[in-house]
Tab-separated table of C-alpha atoms in Angstrom:
chain	number	residue	atom	x	y	z
R	1	UNK	CA	-3.776	-20.942	-14.344
R	2	UNK	CA	-1.000	-21.416	-12.868
R	3	UNK	CA	2.581	-21.245	-13.681
R	4	UNK	CA	5.313	-24.044	-14.587
R	5	UNK	CA	8.691	-21.374	-13.849
R	6	UNK	CA	11.715	-21.962	-15.755
R	7	UNK	CA	15.822	-20.126	-14.404
R	8	UNK	CA	17.334	-18.589	-17.660
R	9	UNK	CA	19.939	-21.124	-18.822
R	10	UNK	CA	16.025	-23.698	-18.980
R	11	UNK	CA	16.167	-25.955	-16.272
R	12	UNK	CA	12.593	-25.903	-14.529
R	13	UNK	CA	12.076	-24.287	-11.561
R	14	UNK	CA	8.726	-26.150	-10.080
R	15	UNK	CA	5.461	-24.720	-10.406
R	16	UNK	CA	5.258	-21.320	-9.556
R	17	UNK	CA	2.654	-21.958	-5.968
R	18	UNK	CA	-0.970	-19.885	-6.656
R	19	UNK	CA	-2.189	-17.547	-8.799
R	20	UNK	CA	-1.772	-13.834	-9.467
R	21	UNK	CA	-3.336	-11.566	-10.952
R	22	UNK	CA	-2.532	-8.095	-10.628
R	23	UNK	CA	-5.384	-5.663	-8.029
R	24	UNK	CA	-6.749	-3.249	-10.557
R	25	UNK	CA	-4.074	-3.021	-13.090
R	26	UNK	CA	-5.426	-0.715	-16.291
R	27	UNK	CA	-6.481	1.743	-13.093
R	28	UNK	CA	-3.264	1.561	-12.412
R	29	UNK	CA	-1.191	1.795	-15.152
R	30	UNK	CA	-3.467	4.060	-16.146
R	31	UNK	CA	-2.510	6.634	-12.794
R	32	UNK	CA	1.341	6.207	-14.192
R	33	UNK	CA	1.326	6.573	-17.709
R	34	UNK	CA	1.048	10.687	-17.613
R	35	UNK	CA	4.700	10.374	-15.096
R	36	UNK	CA	6.317	7.898	-16.890
R	37	UNK	CA	5.054	7.577	-20.608
R	38	UNK	CA	7.445	10.936	-20.388
R	39	UNK	CA	9.961	11.418	-23.383
R	40	UNK	CA	13.517	10.077	-22.491
R	41	UNK	CA	14.146	7.223	-19.864
R	42	UNK	CA	12.023	7.363	-16.753
R	43	UNK	CA	12.918	5.492	-13.673
R	44	UNK	CA	9.675	3.328	-11.956
R	45	UNK	CA	9.834	1.682	-8.038
R	46	UNK	CA	6.879	-1.373	-7.639
R	47	UNK	CA	7.963	-1.644	-4.034
R	48	UNK	CA	5.844	-4.886	-3.492
R	49	UNK	CA	7.452	-6.612	-6.529
R	50	UNK	CA	5.290	-10.190	-5.371
R	51	UNK	CA	5.051	-12.090	-9.217
R	52	UNK	CA	5.657	-8.912	-11.371
R	53	UNK	CA	2.625	-8.474	-12.495
R	54	UNK	CA	2.089	-5.099	-11.942
R	55	UNK	CA	5.877	-4.942	-12.664
R	56	UNK	CA	5.502	-6.921	-16.113
R	57	UNK	CA	2.722	-4.809	-17.351
R	58	UNK	CA	4.167	-1.050	-17.209
R	59	UNK	CA	8.002	-2.158	-18.390
R	60	UNK	CA	5.218	-3.740	-20.941
R	61	UNK	CA	3.718	-0.807	-21.985
R	62	UNK	CA	6.908	1.344	-20.696
R	63	UNK	CA	9.776	0.668	-23.538
R	64	UNK	CA	12.058	3.737	-21.367
R	65	UNK	CA	11.231	2.434	-18.133
R	66	UNK	CA	13.505	1.127	-15.520
R	67	UNK	CA	12.043	-0.874	-12.988
R	68	UNK	CA	13.273	-1.186	-8.913
R	69	UNK	CA	11.547	-3.908	-7.981
R	70	UNK	CA	11.898	-4.459	-3.669
R	71	UNK	CA	10.696	-7.580	-2.242
R	72	UNK	CA	11.233	-9.277	1.205
R	73	UNK	CA	10.544	-12.313	-0.070
R	74	UNK	CA	12.931	-14.302	-1.234
R	75	UNK	CA	10.541	-17.009	-3.008
R	76	UNK	CA	8.221	-14.169	-4.663
R	77	UNK	CA	11.761	-12.861	-6.361
R	78	UNK	CA	13.629	-15.593	-7.885
R	79	UNK	CA	9.854	-16.043	-9.893
R	80	UNK	CA	9.224	-12.359	-10.711
R	81	UNK	CA	12.879	-12.605	-12.260
R	82	UNK	CA	12.155	-15.223	-14.038
R	83	UNK	CA	9.032	-13.241	-15.791
R	84	UNK	CA	11.280	-10.272	-16.429
R	85	UNK	CA	13.660	-12.595	-18.123
R	86	UNK	CA	12.769	-10.249	-21.234
R	87	UNK	CA	13.836	-6.904	-19.757
R	88	UNK	CA	16.807	-7.707	-17.673
R	89	UNK	CA	18.240	-4.840	-19.211
R	90	UNK	CA	16.483	-1.893	-17.594
R	91	UNK	CA	15.059	-4.335	-14.427
R	92	UNK	CA	17.296	-3.955	-10.553
R	93	UNK	CA	15.822	-6.248	-8.767
R	94	UNK	CA	16.779	-6.024	-5.216
R	95	UNK	CA	15.803	-8.170	-2.490
R	96	UNK	CA	15.043	-5.255	0.523
R	97	UNK	CA	12.276	-4.019	2.345
R	98	UNK	CA	9.656	-0.703	0.869
R	99	UNK	CA	11.308	1.306	4.635
R	100	UNK	CA	14.514	0.700	2.662
R	101	UNK	CA	14.409	2.381	-0.636
R	102	UNK	CA	16.713	5.659	-0.061
R	103	UNK	CA	19.004	2.846	0.479
R	104	UNK	CA	18.956	0.971	-2.563
R	105	UNK	CA	17.955	3.688	-5.368
R	106	UNK	CA	21.026	5.293	-3.345
R	107	UNK	CA	22.914	2.456	-4.399
R	108	UNK	CA	21.812	1.899	-7.722
R	109	UNK	CA	22.609	5.777	-9.240
R	110	UNK	CA	18.906	7.021	-8.926
R	111	UNK	CA	18.800	9.855	-6.956
R	112	UNK	CA	14.666	10.407	-7.754
R	113	UNK	CA	12.631	8.109	-9.574
R	114	UNK	CA	9.190	8.473	-12.086
R	115	UNK	CA	6.386	6.529	-9.954
R	116	UNK	CA	5.820	3.859	-6.802
R	117	UNK	CA	3.244	1.435	-6.254
R	118	UNK	CA	2.939	-0.035	-3.989
R	119	UNK	CA	0.785	-2.963	-4.178
R	120	UNK	CA	0.769	-3.778	0.381
R	121	UNK	CA	-0.605	-6.635	2.735
R	122	UNK	CA	0.110	-10.866	1.456
R	123	UNK	CA	0.988	-11.586	-1.925
R	124	UNK	CA	-1.526	-14.257	-3.619
R	125	UNK	CA	2.601	-16.266	-3.138
R	126	UNK	CA	2.387	-15.985	0.434
R	127	UNK	CA	-1.616	-17.435	0.998
R	128	UNK	CA	-1.584	-20.274	-1.606
R	129	UNK	CA	1.911	-21.836	0.125
R	130	UNK	CA	0.987	-23.592	2.349
R	131	UNK	CA	2.867	-24.605	4.466
R	132	UNK	CA	3.927	-21.115	5.137
R	133	UNK	CA	1.076	-20.673	7.731
R	134	UNK	CA	-0.588	-16.940	5.586
R	135	UNK	CA	-3.978	-18.276	4.986
R	136	UNK	CA	-6.259	-19.936	8.359
R	137	UNK	CA	-8.132	-22.060	5.964
R	138	UNK	CA	-5.315	-24.976	5.529
R	139	UNK	CA	-2.789	-26.247	8.143
R	140	UNK	CA	0.319	-26.042	7.910
R	141	UNK	CA	4.353	-24.387	10.806
R	142	UNK	CA	2.782	-21.120	12.387
R	143	UNK	CA	5.091	-19.217	10.169
R	144	UNK	CA	3.788	-16.095	9.074
R	145	UNK	CA	7.279	-13.765	7.393
R	146	UNK	CA	7.395	-12.474	4.805
R	147	UNK	CA	11.424	-12.264	4.387
R	148	UNK	CA	12.183	-15.963	6.643
R	149	UNK	CA	16.017	-15.607	6.360
R	150	UNK	CA	15.264	-13.468	9.257
R	151	UNK	CA	13.131	-12.981	11.280
R	152	UNK	CA	10.525	-13.785	14.825
R	153	UNK	CA	8.611	-16.032	13.956
R	154	UNK	CA	3.979	-16.340	14.391
R	155	UNK	CA	4.661	-19.262	15.936
R	156	UNK	CA	6.822	-17.468	18.906
R	157	UNK	CA	4.856	-14.196	18.933
R	158	UNK	CA	1.874	-16.741	20.059
R	159	UNK	CA	3.812	-18.877	22.664
R	160	UNK	CA	6.260	-15.822	24.059
R	161	UNK	CA	3.709	-12.599	24.970
R	162	UNK	CA	1.674	-12.168	27.286
R	163	UNK	CA	-2.110	-11.667	27.748
R	164	UNK	CA	-1.688	-8.060	27.531
R	165	UNK	CA	0.498	-7.587	24.844
R	166	UNK	CA	-1.541	-10.653	23.191
R	167	UNK	CA	-4.659	-8.213	23.786
R	168	UNK	CA	-3.538	-5.444	22.586
R	169	UNK	CA	-2.145	-6.595	18.843
R	170	UNK	CA	-5.202	-8.754	18.338
R	171	UNK	CA	-7.227	-5.735	19.174
R	172	UNK	CA	-4.990	-2.821	17.557
R	173	UNK	CA	-3.729	-4.450	15.148
R	174	UNK	CA	-6.900	-7.212	14.216
R	175	UNK	CA	-9.558	-4.137	15.789
R	176	UNK	CA	-10.854	-8.298	16.890
R	177	UNK	CA	-13.818	-7.605	19.400
R	178	UNK	CA	-12.699	-10.087	21.273
R	179	UNK	CA	-9.315	-9.614	21.646
R	180	UNK	CA	-9.168	-10.493	25.361
R	181	UNK	CA	-10.804	-13.743	24.941
R	182	UNK	CA	-8.668	-14.940	22.040
R	183	UNK	CA	-6.007	-14.000	24.400
R	184	UNK	CA	-7.446	-16.790	27.573
R	185	UNK	CA	-7.742	-19.064	25.404
R	186	UNK	CA	-4.321	-18.642	23.862
R	187	UNK	CA	-2.606	-18.555	27.191
R	188	UNK	CA	-4.810	-21.384	28.896
R	189	UNK	CA	-3.828	-23.624	24.972
R	190	UNK	CA	0.720	-23.013	25.781
R	191	UNK	CA	0.321	-23.720	29.277
R	192	UNK	CA	-0.868	-27.385	28.269
R	193	UNK	CA	1.286	-27.790	24.848
R	194	UNK	CA	3.343	-25.374	22.313
R	195	UNK	CA	1.465	-23.550	19.614
R	196	UNK	CA	2.747	-24.516	16.478
R	197	UNK	CA	-0.577	-25.035	14.003
R	198	UNK	CA	-2.252	-23.308	11.850
R	199	UNK	CA	-5.397	-25.085	12.283
R	200	UNK	CA	-5.232	-24.639	16.305
R	201	UNK	CA	-4.482	-21.661	16.549
R	202	UNK	CA	-8.304	-21.018	14.021
R	203	UNK	CA	-9.829	-23.597	15.881
R	204	UNK	CA	-8.669	-22.169	19.578
R	205	UNK	CA	-10.072	-18.398	17.826
R	206	UNK	CA	-13.613	-20.046	17.120
R	207	UNK	CA	-13.738	-22.082	19.926
R	208	UNK	CA	-13.130	-17.817	21.565
R	209	UNK	CA	-15.750	-15.934	19.863
R	210	UNK	CA	-19.529	-16.689	20.847
R	211	UNK	CA	-22.162	-18.215	18.082
R	212	UNK	CA	-23.729	-14.616	17.239
R	213	UNK	CA	-20.270	-13.139	16.393
R	214	UNK	CA	-19.276	-17.052	14.265
R	215	UNK	CA	-22.406	-17.255	11.460
R	216	UNK	CA	-20.853	-13.101	10.437
R	217	UNK	CA	-17.662	-11.288	9.045
R	218	UNK	CA	-16.519	-14.291	6.865
R	219	UNK	CA	-13.752	-16.501	8.769
R	220	UNK	CA	-13.491	-16.104	12.797
R	221	UNK	CA	-9.864	-16.186	12.375
R	222	UNK	CA	-8.678	-14.049	9.583
R	223	UNK	CA	-9.055	-10.832	12.637
R	224	UNK	CA	-6.690	-12.832	14.651
R	225	UNK	CA	-4.529	-13.740	11.934
R	226	UNK	CA	-3.293	-10.273	9.874
R	227	UNK	CA	-2.952	-9.147	13.902
R	228	UNK	CA	-0.224	-11.875	14.042
R	229	UNK	CA	0.937	-10.697	10.686
R	230	UNK	CA	1.432	-7.602	11.009
R	231	UNK	CA	2.905	-8.266	14.278
R	232	UNK	CA	6.083	-10.493	12.771
R	233	UNK	CA	6.065	-8.469	9.671
R	234	UNK	CA	6.434	-4.996	11.843
R	235	UNK	CA	4.196	-3.867	8.270
R	236	UNK	CA	2.653	-0.641	9.862
R	237	UNK	CA	5.914	-0.045	11.444
R	238	UNK	CA	7.119	-0.007	8.263
R	239	UNK	CA	4.770	1.939	5.913
R	240	UNK	CA	5.044	4.268	7.635
R	241	UNK	CA	8.435	5.450	7.065
R	242	UNK	CA	7.983	4.268	3.926
R	243	UNK	CA	5.062	6.042	2.672
R	244	UNK	CA	6.655	9.565	2.981
R	245	UNK	CA	10.170	8.746	1.846
R	246	UNK	CA	8.973	7.087	-1.196
R	247	UNK	CA	6.436	10.711	-1.373
R	248	UNK	CA	10.653	12.691	-1.592
R	249	UNK	CA	12.066	10.477	-4.140
R	250	UNK	CA	9.629	12.176	-6.574
R	251	UNK	CA	10.502	13.961	-9.648
R	252	UNK	CA	8.223	16.695	-10.148
R	253	UNK	CA	4.692	15.512	-11.600
R	254	UNK	CA	6.083	12.161	-10.697
R	255	UNK	CA	2.867	9.523	-9.057
R	256	UNK	CA	2.187	7.695	-6.961
R	257	UNK	CA	0.074	4.474	-6.358
R	258	UNK	CA	-0.837	2.705	-3.218
R	259	UNK	CA	-2.999	-0.521	-3.380
R	260	UNK	CA	-4.138	-1.441	0.685
R	261	UNK	CA	-6.747	-4.536	1.503
R	262	UNK	CA	-7.279	-3.103	5.385
R	263	UNK	CA	-7.782	0.143	7.591
R	264	UNK	CA	-4.931	0.756	8.962
R	265	UNK	CA	-2.718	0.503	5.561
R	266	UNK	CA	-6.439	2.810	4.151
R	267	UNK	CA	-5.312	5.283	7.560
R	268	UNK	CA	-1.461	5.645	7.015
R	269	UNK	CA	-1.859	6.323	3.282
R	270	UNK	CA	-4.171	8.797	3.452
R	271	UNK	CA	-2.676	10.829	5.413
R	272	UNK	CA	0.878	10.525	4.747
R	273	UNK	CA	-0.591	12.132	1.410
R	274	UNK	CA	-3.231	14.280	3.449
R	275	UNK	CA	0.749	15.787	4.843
R	276	UNK	CA	1.589	16.959	1.351
R	277	UNK	CA	-1.964	18.372	-0.553
R	278	UNK	CA	-2.170	21.243	2.335
R	279	UNK	CA	-1.144	23.808	2.408
R	280	UNK	CA	0.916	24.131	5.591
R	281	UNK	CA	1.023	28.197	6.447
R	282	UNK	CA	-1.618	30.355	8.175
R	283	UNK	CA	-4.668	30.539	7.251
R	284	UNK	CA	-5.412	34.585	7.197
R	285	UNK	CA	-2.864	35.551	4.326
R	286	UNK	CA	-4.250	37.120	0.538
R	287	UNK	CA	-1.086	35.034	-0.339
R	288	UNK	CA	0.661	32.052	-0.114
R	289	UNK	CA	4.332	32.066	1.416
R	290	UNK	CA	6.860	30.722	-0.451
R	291	UNK	CA	7.561	27.200	1.005
R	292	UNK	CA	4.275	26.370	2.256
R	293	UNK	CA	2.874	25.773	-0.600
R	294	UNK	CA	1.314	21.483	-0.811
R	295	UNK	CA	3.794	19.854	-2.991
R	296	UNK	CA	1.656	17.194	-3.109
R	297	UNK	CA	-1.829	16.807	-5.465
R	298	UNK	CA	-3.957	14.338	-5.114
R	299	UNK	CA	-5.253	11.848	-8.193
R	300	UNK	CA	-8.850	10.312	-6.911
R	301	UNK	CA	-11.282	10.596	-5.361
R	302	UNK	CA	-10.970	10.107	-1.846
R	303	UNK	CA	-10.231	6.285	-2.043
R	304	UNK	CA	-11.318	4.414	-5.570
R	305	UNK	CA	-12.376	0.689	-4.501
R	306	UNK	CA	-12.420	-2.055	-7.253
R	307	UNK	CA	-16.037	-2.861	-9.306
R	308	UNK	CA	-17.749	-5.679	-9.381
R	309	UNK	CA	-16.986	-6.595	-13.130
R	310	UNK	CA	-12.551	-7.052	-11.208
R	311	UNK	CA	-14.586	-8.424	-8.088
R	312	UNK	CA	-16.050	-10.882	-9.992
R	313	UNK	CA	-13.015	-11.998	-11.351
R	314	UNK	CA	-10.313	-11.730	-9.054
R	315	UNK	CA	-11.702	-12.055	-5.005
R	316	UNK	CA	-8.962	-11.161	-3.525
R	317	UNK	CA	-9.077	-7.477	-5.013
R	318	UNK	CA	-12.931	-7.570	-2.589
R	319	UNK	CA	-10.966	-5.392	0.240
R	320	UNK	CA	-9.128	-3.104	-2.228
R	321	UNK	CA	-9.081	1.131	-1.667
R	322	UNK	CA	-6.717	2.676	-3.880
R	323	UNK	CA	-5.550	6.447	-3.294
R	324	UNK	CA	-2.519	7.844	-5.485
R	325	UNK	CA	-1.012	11.212	-5.616
R	326	UNK	CA	1.299	13.441	-8.284
R	327	UNK	CA	3.974	15.538	-6.934
R	328	UNK	CA	4.068	19.814	-8.168
R	329	UNK	CA	5.857	22.049	-9.207
R	330	UNK	CA	6.662	24.293	-6.273
R	331	UNK	CA	7.159	27.516	-8.600
R	332	UNK	CA	4.133	27.502	-10.938
R	333	UNK	CA	1.371	25.972	-7.986
R	334	UNK	CA	2.667	29.437	-5.609
R	335	UNK	CA	1.793	30.937	-9.039
R	336	UNK	CA	-1.495	28.925	-9.299
R	337	UNK	CA	-2.062	30.061	-5.540
R	338	UNK	CA	-1.714	33.660	-6.052
R	339	UNK	CA	-3.536	34.338	-10.026
R	340	UNK	CA	-6.610	33.108	-7.419
R	341	UNK	CA	-6.429	34.994	-4.928
R	342	UNK	CA	-6.294	37.876	-6.135
R	343	UNK	CA	-9.529	36.166	-8.885
R	344	UNK	CA	-11.348	35.762	-5.378
R	345	UNK	CA	-10.338	39.175	-3.826
R	346	UNK	CA	-11.540	41.428	-7.257
R	347	UNK	CA	-14.765	38.999	-7.440
R	348	UNK	CA	-15.630	40.000	-3.422
R	349	UNK	CA	-14.740	44.336	-4.514
R	350	UNK	CA	-17.389	43.533	-7.021
R	351	UNK	CA	-19.848	42.639	-4.704
R	352	UNK	CA	-18.855	45.960	-2.485
R	353	UNK	CA	-21.462	49.244	-2.688
R	354	UNK	CA	-19.982	51.356	-5.952
R	355	UNK	CA	-17.608	48.985	-7.113
R	356	UNK	CA	-20.081	47.299	-10.254
R	357	UNK	CA	-22.963	45.546	-10.253
R	358	UNK	CA	-22.863	42.220	-8.931
R	359	UNK	CA	-24.091	40.280	-12.896
R	360	UNK	CA	-21.305	41.783	-13.910
R	361	UNK	CA	-19.571	39.522	-12.352
R	362	UNK	CA	-17.506	36.022	-14.127
R	363	UNK	CA	-18.998	33.133	-13.002
R	364	UNK	CA	-17.132	31.889	-9.937
R	365	UNK	CA	-17.435	27.890	-11.867
R	366	UNK	CA	-14.442	29.090	-14.244
R	367	UNK	CA	-12.120	30.384	-11.505
R	368	UNK	CA	-9.395	28.020	-11.425
R	369	UNK	CA	-9.481	25.416	-9.987
R	370	UNK	CA	-6.467	24.007	-7.244
R	371	UNK	CA	-7.706	20.255	-7.520
R	372	UNK	CA	-6.220	19.856	-4.984
R	373	UNK	CA	-5.759	20.049	-0.717
R	374	UNK	CA	-8.740	17.573	0.108
R	375	UNK	CA	-9.785	13.632	-0.098
R	376	UNK	CA	-12.740	15.404	-2.307
R	377	UNK	CA	-10.684	16.477	-5.520
R	378	UNK	CA	-8.798	15.477	-7.184
R	379	UNK	CA	-9.240	12.940	-10.959
R	380	UNK	CA	-11.342	10.935	-9.830
R	381	UNK	CA	-12.270	7.655	-10.161
């Protein structure tokens, strides 16, 4: 439903534009609980605060948790501040992009955190605000900046980029098969008049795509608008820096959950986690070298998808992909790897002539499992 919000002294701020249903809320809480529910004060970072649906649920579920909420959108921060007013003594809301997390933590005096959540993509507020230019189904100025205080607009990109640069960003960031045709249409149109309207851009894209291709895959302009949004906000470059920085700040037992909404985001997330869950030591050594073992374990089997009930309740969850990981104690992980290798060598020796019958070997299924190392392992869905 649409909310009306007031500031801390009872002055109405006006209607909250759009609706906000937190995506995969219960699953996120379930994954974060072991880290945030530990005894004593814990610290959680919502790296994409938005309208604070996830943050509110975390603060309610964990009365001893301090929240650090980051968002580049000043309008979203204002609404979040009102929504979270009752938790004022344990929240820090920061106007920042998530790749600025290390600097924010240093400034606030938190050397490490226990939980991190990334809910990527465009927020409900931004999609539903017609003056922001994110939605191809509504006519608006071509802005698309999540932070309207800085940066270039989509209008500047559309009207100043060369044909090769436009085609490249549509092809790479939008995964658009007709990138060249769309770029050509944009160039022709802007030679007649500057393109300033989201509706006009959407129409240009529709006219550039062959009729058979327009009949499938949703609105024909969605990939172009995605590409422009990513370019304007530098989303992938920022994410590529932010993910390893956030992992580095987690305590032992700390957990990170990432919600992605297109393959480019999910691919970056998968690679960032894979780098931490694999051994970096030589594969032929009988034991793990100190400092070369995995530092994280995966908490999901590959990317988790939303269920039918989730999508029915919140259609914007249809494309979400969830990945999560937990920081390991390096000494415990090292000992576990050594113990498992000794077990494997003992089993191998039992199968050699003169060392005993295969029937006397303990069932390998009872051997210690590592639960880490590939996308196919983890706590599961």
